[in-house]
CSV table of C-alpha atoms in Angstrom, one decimal:
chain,number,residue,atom,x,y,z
A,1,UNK,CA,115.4,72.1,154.8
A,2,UNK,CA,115.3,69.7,151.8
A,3,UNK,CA,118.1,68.1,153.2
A,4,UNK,CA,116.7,67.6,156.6
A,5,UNK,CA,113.5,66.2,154.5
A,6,UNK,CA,115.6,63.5,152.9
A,7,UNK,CA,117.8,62.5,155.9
A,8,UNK,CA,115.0,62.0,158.0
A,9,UNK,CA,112.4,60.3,154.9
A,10,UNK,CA,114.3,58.8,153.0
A,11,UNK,CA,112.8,55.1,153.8
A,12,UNK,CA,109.2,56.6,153.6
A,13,UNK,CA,110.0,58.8,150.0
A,14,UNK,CA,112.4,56.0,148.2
A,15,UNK,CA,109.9,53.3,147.3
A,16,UNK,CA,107.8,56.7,145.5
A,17,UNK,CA,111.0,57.8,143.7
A,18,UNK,CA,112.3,56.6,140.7
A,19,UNK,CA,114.9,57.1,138.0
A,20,UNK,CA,115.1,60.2,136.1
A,21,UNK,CA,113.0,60.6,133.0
A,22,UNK,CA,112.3,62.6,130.2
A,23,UNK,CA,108.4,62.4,130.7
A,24,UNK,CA,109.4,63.7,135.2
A,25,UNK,CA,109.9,67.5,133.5
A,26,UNK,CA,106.2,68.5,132.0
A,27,UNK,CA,105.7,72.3,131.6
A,28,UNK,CA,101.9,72.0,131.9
A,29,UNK,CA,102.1,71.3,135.7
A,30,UNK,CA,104.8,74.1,136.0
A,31,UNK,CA,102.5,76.0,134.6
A,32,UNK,CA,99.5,75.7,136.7
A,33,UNK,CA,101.5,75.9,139.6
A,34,UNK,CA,102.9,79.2,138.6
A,35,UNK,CA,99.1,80.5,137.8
A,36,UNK,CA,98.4,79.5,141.6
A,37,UNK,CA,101.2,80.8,143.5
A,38,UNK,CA,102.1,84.1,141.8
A,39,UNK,CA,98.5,85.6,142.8
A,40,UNK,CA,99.4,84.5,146.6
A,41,UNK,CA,103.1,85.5,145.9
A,42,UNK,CA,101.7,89.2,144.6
A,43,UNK,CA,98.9,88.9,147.3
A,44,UNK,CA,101.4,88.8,150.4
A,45,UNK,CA,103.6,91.3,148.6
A,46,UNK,CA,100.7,93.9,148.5
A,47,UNK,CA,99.7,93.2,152.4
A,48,UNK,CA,103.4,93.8,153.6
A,49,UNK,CA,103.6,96.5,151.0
A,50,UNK,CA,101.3,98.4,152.9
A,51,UNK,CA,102.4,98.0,156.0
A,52,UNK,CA,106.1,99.0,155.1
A,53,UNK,CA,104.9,102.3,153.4
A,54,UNK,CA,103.1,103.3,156.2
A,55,UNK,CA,106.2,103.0,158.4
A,56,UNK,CA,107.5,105.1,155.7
A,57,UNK,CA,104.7,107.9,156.0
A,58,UNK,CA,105.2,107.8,159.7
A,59,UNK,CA,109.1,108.7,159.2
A,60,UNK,CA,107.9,111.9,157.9
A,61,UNK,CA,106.0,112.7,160.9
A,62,UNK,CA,108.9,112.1,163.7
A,63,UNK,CA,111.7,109.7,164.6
A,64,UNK,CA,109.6,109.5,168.1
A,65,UNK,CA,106.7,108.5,166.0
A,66,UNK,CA,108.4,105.4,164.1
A,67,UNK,CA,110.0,104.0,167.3
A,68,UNK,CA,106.4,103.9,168.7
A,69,UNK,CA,105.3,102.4,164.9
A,70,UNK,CA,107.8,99.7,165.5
A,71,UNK,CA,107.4,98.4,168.9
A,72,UNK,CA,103.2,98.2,168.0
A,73,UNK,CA,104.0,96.6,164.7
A,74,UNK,CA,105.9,93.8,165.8
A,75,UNK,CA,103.3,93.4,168.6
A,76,UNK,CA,100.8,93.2,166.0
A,77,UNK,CA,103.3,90.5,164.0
A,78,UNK,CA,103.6,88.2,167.1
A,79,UNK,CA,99.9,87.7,167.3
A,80,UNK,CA,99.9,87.4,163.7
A,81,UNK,CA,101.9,84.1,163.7
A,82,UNK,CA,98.9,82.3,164.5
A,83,UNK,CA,96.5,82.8,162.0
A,84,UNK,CA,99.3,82.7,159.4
A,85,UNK,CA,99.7,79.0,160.6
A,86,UNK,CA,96.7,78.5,160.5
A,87,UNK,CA,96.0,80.0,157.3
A,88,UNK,CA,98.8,76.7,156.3
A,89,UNK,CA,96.6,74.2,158.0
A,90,UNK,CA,93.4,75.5,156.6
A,91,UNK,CA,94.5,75.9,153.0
A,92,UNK,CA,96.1,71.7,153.3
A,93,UNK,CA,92.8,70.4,154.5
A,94,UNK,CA,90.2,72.5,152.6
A,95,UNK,CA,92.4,71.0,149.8
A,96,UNK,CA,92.4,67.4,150.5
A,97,UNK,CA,88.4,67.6,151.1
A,98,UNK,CA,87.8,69.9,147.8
A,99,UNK,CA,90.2,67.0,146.0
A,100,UNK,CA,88.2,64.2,147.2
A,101,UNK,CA,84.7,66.4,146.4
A,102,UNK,CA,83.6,66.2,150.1
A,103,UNK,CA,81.9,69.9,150.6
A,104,UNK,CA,80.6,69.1,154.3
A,105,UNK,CA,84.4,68.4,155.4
A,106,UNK,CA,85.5,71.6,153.2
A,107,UNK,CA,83.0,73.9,155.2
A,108,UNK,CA,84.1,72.0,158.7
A,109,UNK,CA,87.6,72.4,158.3
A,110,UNK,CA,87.2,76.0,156.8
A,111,UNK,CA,84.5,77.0,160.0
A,112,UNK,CA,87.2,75.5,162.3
A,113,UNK,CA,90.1,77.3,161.0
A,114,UNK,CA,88.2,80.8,160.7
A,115,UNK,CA,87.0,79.9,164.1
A,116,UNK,CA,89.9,79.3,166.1
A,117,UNK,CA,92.0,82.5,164.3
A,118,UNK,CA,88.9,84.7,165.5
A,119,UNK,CA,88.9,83.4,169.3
A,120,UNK,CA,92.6,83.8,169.7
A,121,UNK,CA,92.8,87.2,167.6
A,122,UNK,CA,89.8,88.3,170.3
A,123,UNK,CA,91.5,87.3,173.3
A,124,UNK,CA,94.7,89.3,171.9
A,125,UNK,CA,92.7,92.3,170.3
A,126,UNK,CA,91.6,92.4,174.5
A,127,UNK,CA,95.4,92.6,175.9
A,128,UNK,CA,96.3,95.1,173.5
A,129,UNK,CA,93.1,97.0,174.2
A,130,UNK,CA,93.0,96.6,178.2
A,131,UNK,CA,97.0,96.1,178.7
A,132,UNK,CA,98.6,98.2,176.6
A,133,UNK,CA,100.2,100.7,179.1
A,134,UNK,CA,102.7,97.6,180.5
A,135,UNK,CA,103.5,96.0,177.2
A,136,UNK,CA,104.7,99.6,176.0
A,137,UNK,CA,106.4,99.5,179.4
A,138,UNK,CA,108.4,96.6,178.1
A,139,UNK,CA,109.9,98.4,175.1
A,140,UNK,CA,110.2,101.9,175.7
A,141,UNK,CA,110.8,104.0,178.6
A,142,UNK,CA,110.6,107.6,177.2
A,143,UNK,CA,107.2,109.3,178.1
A,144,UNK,CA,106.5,110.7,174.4
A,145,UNK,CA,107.4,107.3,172.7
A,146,UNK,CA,105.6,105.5,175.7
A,147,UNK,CA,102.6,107.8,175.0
A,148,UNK,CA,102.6,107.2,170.9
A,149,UNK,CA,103.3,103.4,171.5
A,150,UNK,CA,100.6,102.9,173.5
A,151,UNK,CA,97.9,104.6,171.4
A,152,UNK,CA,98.8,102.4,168.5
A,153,UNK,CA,99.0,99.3,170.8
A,154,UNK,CA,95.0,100.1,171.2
A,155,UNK,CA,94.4,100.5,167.6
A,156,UNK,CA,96.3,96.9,166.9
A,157,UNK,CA,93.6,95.6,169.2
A,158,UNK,CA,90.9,96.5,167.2
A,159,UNK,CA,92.1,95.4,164.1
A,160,UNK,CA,93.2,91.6,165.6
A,161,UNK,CA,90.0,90.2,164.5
A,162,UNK,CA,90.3,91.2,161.2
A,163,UNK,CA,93.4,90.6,160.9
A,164,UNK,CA,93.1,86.9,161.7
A,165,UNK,CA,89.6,86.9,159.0
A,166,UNK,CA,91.4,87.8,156.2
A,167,UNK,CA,94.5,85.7,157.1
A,168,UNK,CA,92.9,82.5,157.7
A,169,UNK,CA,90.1,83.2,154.8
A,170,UNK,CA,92.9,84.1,152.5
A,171,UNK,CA,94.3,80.0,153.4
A,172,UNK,CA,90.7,78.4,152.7
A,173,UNK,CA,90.1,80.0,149.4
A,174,UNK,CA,93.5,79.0,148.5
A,175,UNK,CA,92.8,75.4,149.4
A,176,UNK,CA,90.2,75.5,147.0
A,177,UNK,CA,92.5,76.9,144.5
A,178,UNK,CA,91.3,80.4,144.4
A,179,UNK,CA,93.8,82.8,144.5
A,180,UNK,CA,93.4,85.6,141.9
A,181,UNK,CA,90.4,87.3,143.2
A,182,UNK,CA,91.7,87.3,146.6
A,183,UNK,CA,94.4,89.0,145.2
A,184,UNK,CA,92.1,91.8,143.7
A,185,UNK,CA,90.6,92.1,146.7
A,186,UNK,CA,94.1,92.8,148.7
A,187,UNK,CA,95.2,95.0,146.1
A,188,UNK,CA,91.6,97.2,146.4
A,189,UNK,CA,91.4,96.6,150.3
A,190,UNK,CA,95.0,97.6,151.2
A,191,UNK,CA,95.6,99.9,148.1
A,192,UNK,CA,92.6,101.4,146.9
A,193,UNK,CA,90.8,102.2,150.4
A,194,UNK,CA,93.8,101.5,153.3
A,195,UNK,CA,96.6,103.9,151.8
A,196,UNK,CA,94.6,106.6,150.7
A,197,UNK,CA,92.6,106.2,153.9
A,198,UNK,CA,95.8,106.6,156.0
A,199,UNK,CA,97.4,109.1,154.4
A,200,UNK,CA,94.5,111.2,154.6
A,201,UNK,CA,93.8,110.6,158.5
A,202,UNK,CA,97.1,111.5,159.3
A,203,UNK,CA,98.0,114.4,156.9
A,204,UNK,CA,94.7,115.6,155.7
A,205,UNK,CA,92.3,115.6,159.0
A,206,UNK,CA,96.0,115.6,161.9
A,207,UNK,CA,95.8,112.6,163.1
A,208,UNK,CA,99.3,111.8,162.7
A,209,UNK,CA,100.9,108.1,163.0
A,210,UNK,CA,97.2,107.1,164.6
A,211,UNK,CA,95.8,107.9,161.6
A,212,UNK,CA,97.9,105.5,159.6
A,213,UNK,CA,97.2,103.1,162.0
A,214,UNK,CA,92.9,103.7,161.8
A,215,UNK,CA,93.8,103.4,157.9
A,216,UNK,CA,95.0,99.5,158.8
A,217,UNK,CA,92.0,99.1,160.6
A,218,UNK,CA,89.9,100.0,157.4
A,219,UNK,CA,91.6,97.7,154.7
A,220,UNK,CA,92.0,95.1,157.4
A,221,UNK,CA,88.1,95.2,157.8
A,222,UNK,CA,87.1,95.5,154.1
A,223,UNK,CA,89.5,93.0,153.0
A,224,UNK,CA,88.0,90.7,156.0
A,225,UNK,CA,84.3,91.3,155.1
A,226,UNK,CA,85.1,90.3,151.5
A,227,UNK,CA,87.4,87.3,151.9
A,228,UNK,CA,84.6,86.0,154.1
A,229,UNK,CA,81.9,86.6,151.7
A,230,UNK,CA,84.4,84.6,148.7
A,231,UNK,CA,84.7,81.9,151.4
A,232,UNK,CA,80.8,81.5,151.8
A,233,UNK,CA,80.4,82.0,147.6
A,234,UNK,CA,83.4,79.5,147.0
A,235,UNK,CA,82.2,76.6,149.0
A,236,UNK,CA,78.9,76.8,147.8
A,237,UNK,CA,77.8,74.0,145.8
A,238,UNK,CA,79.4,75.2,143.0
A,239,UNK,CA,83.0,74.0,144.2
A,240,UNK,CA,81.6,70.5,144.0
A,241,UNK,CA,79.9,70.7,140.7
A,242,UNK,CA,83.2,72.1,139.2
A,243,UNK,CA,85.4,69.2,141.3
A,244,UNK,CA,83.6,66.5,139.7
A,245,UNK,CA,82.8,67.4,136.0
A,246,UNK,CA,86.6,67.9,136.2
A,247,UNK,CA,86.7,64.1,137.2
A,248,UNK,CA,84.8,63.2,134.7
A,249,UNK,CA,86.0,65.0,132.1
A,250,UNK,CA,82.9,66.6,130.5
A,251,UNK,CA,79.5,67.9,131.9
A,252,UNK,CA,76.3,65.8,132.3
A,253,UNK,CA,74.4,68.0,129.5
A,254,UNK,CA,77.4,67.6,127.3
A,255,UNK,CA,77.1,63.8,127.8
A,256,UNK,CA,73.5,64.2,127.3
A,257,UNK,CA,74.1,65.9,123.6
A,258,UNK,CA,76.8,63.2,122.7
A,259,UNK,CA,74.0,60.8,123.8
A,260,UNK,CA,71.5,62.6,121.7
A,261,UNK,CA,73.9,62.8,118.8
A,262,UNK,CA,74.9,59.7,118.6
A,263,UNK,CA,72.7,57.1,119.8
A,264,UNK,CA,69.6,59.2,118.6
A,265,UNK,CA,68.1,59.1,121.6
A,266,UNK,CA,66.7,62.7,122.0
A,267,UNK,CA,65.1,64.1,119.3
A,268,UNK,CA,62.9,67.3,118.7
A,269,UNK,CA,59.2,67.3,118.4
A,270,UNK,CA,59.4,68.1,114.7
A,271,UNK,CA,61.0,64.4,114.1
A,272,UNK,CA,59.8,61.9,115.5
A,273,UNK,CA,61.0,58.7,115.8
A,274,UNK,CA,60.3,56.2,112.7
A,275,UNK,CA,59.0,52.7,113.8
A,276,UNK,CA,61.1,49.9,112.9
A,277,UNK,CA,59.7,47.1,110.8
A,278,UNK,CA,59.6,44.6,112.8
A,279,UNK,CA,57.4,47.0,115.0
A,280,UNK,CA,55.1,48.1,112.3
A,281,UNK,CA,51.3,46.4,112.5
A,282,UNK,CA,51.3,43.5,110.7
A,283,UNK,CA,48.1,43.6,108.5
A,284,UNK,CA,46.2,40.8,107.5
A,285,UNK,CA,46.3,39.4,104.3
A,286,UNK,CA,43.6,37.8,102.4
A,287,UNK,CA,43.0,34.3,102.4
């Protein structure tokens, strides 16, 4: 890929590039890089996490059982394709408008992307949920794993739209370079409330691979509700404050006590300014 970058940008990238130099290799940007992308490296990691040790839990049930798992799930991944795109597009422009500290194009571009994920997600959550019988017809032709495989095809389709929330929400906050919490709030959607809940639908109350399924649709809704309550909190006001005191480099009350300290222009109550001489009351002298 990075050669197929050069080849084909090579004009356009070579009057940017220049020759090597000690000063090209800083750490500090290395660094906050790496304090960016391992929460979204550890972030995706927990989300397929889940998703692989429910195929696991399912395994115990019966082989019939993880055939059906596998034909929904990859269902379920081919919709997903689209909001992870545009998750990509959402997290490139919320950027750009957060780096130029334009909050009205940060909340267009992050209304549009969430938009869009949640009208195709809804048209797809309704083919799973009104269709599934012929898609399962497309995989499978054994009445038992045609039977399991289209139970879980419904179950996909309620979970589309939350699915595409948390995806494309996930790509807004980290446009605006927030990517920790989001990954505390996989790690207690999926972990803390989807696993448990899934193990204990399909072992503890017998609902068997559709319980690991209705255990998705839980973290996949909690997770959803709470990356799009970050998403209203991030691009509050506060993400335009922060943007430009970082431009400037200092706050405008820490400006104001430099001012204060310096120039003696604020001063308490207790001492008050002296008048300078040449202000003073000139009083008359006798003739």
């Amino acid at each position: 890929m990075l050669g197929i970058l050069w080849w084909f940008g090579r004009d356009k990238l070579a009057p940017t590039l220049r020759p090597w130099h000690r000063e090209s290799v800083r750490l500090q940007p290395l660094v906050r890089m790496a304090a960016i992308g391992a929460p979204v490296a550890f972030q995706q990691w927990l989300e397929v996490a889940v998703f692989a040790a429910g195929a696991v839990a399912i395994g115990w049930i019966s082989v019939t059982a993880l055939a059906a798992h596998e034909i929904a799930i990859n269902l379920a991944a081919l919709t997903f394709m689209v909001p992870l795109g545009l998750s990509a597009a959402a997290a490139a422009m919320v950027g750009r408008a957060v780096g130029r500290g334009d909050l009205a194009a940060a909340r267009r571009d992050a209304v549009a992307a969430i938009g869009v994920g949640v009208l195709f997600m809804a048209a797809a959550g309704a083919l799973f949920l009104f269709s599934p019988e012929p898609l399962a017809a497309l995989f499978v032709s054994d009445p038992a794993a045609r039977e399991i495989t289209v139970s879980l095809i419904m179950i996909a389709g309620v979970f589309q739209v939350f699915d595409g929330i948390q995806c494309v929400s996930a790509g807004v906050l980290r446009g605006a370079a927030d990517t920790r919490v989001p990954m505390l709030l996989h790690l207690g959607g999926f972990w803390g409330i989807g696993a448990p809940l899934s193990l204990w639908l399909a072992f503890g109350a017998g609902l068997g691979p559709q319980g690991i399924w209705w255990g998705y649709v839980g973290s996949l809704g909690a997770v959803a509700v709470a990356q799009l309550l970050r998403v209203r909190w991030r691009l509050g006001s506060r993400i335009l404050t922060n943007t430009r005191r970082r431009k400037r480099g200092r706050s405008p009350r820490r400006n104001q006590r430099r001012s204060g300290a310096g120039g003696g222009t604020i001063r308490s109550a207790c001492c008050p300014r002296r008048p300078s001489p040449e202000a003073a009351p000139s009083t008359p002298t006798a003739g």
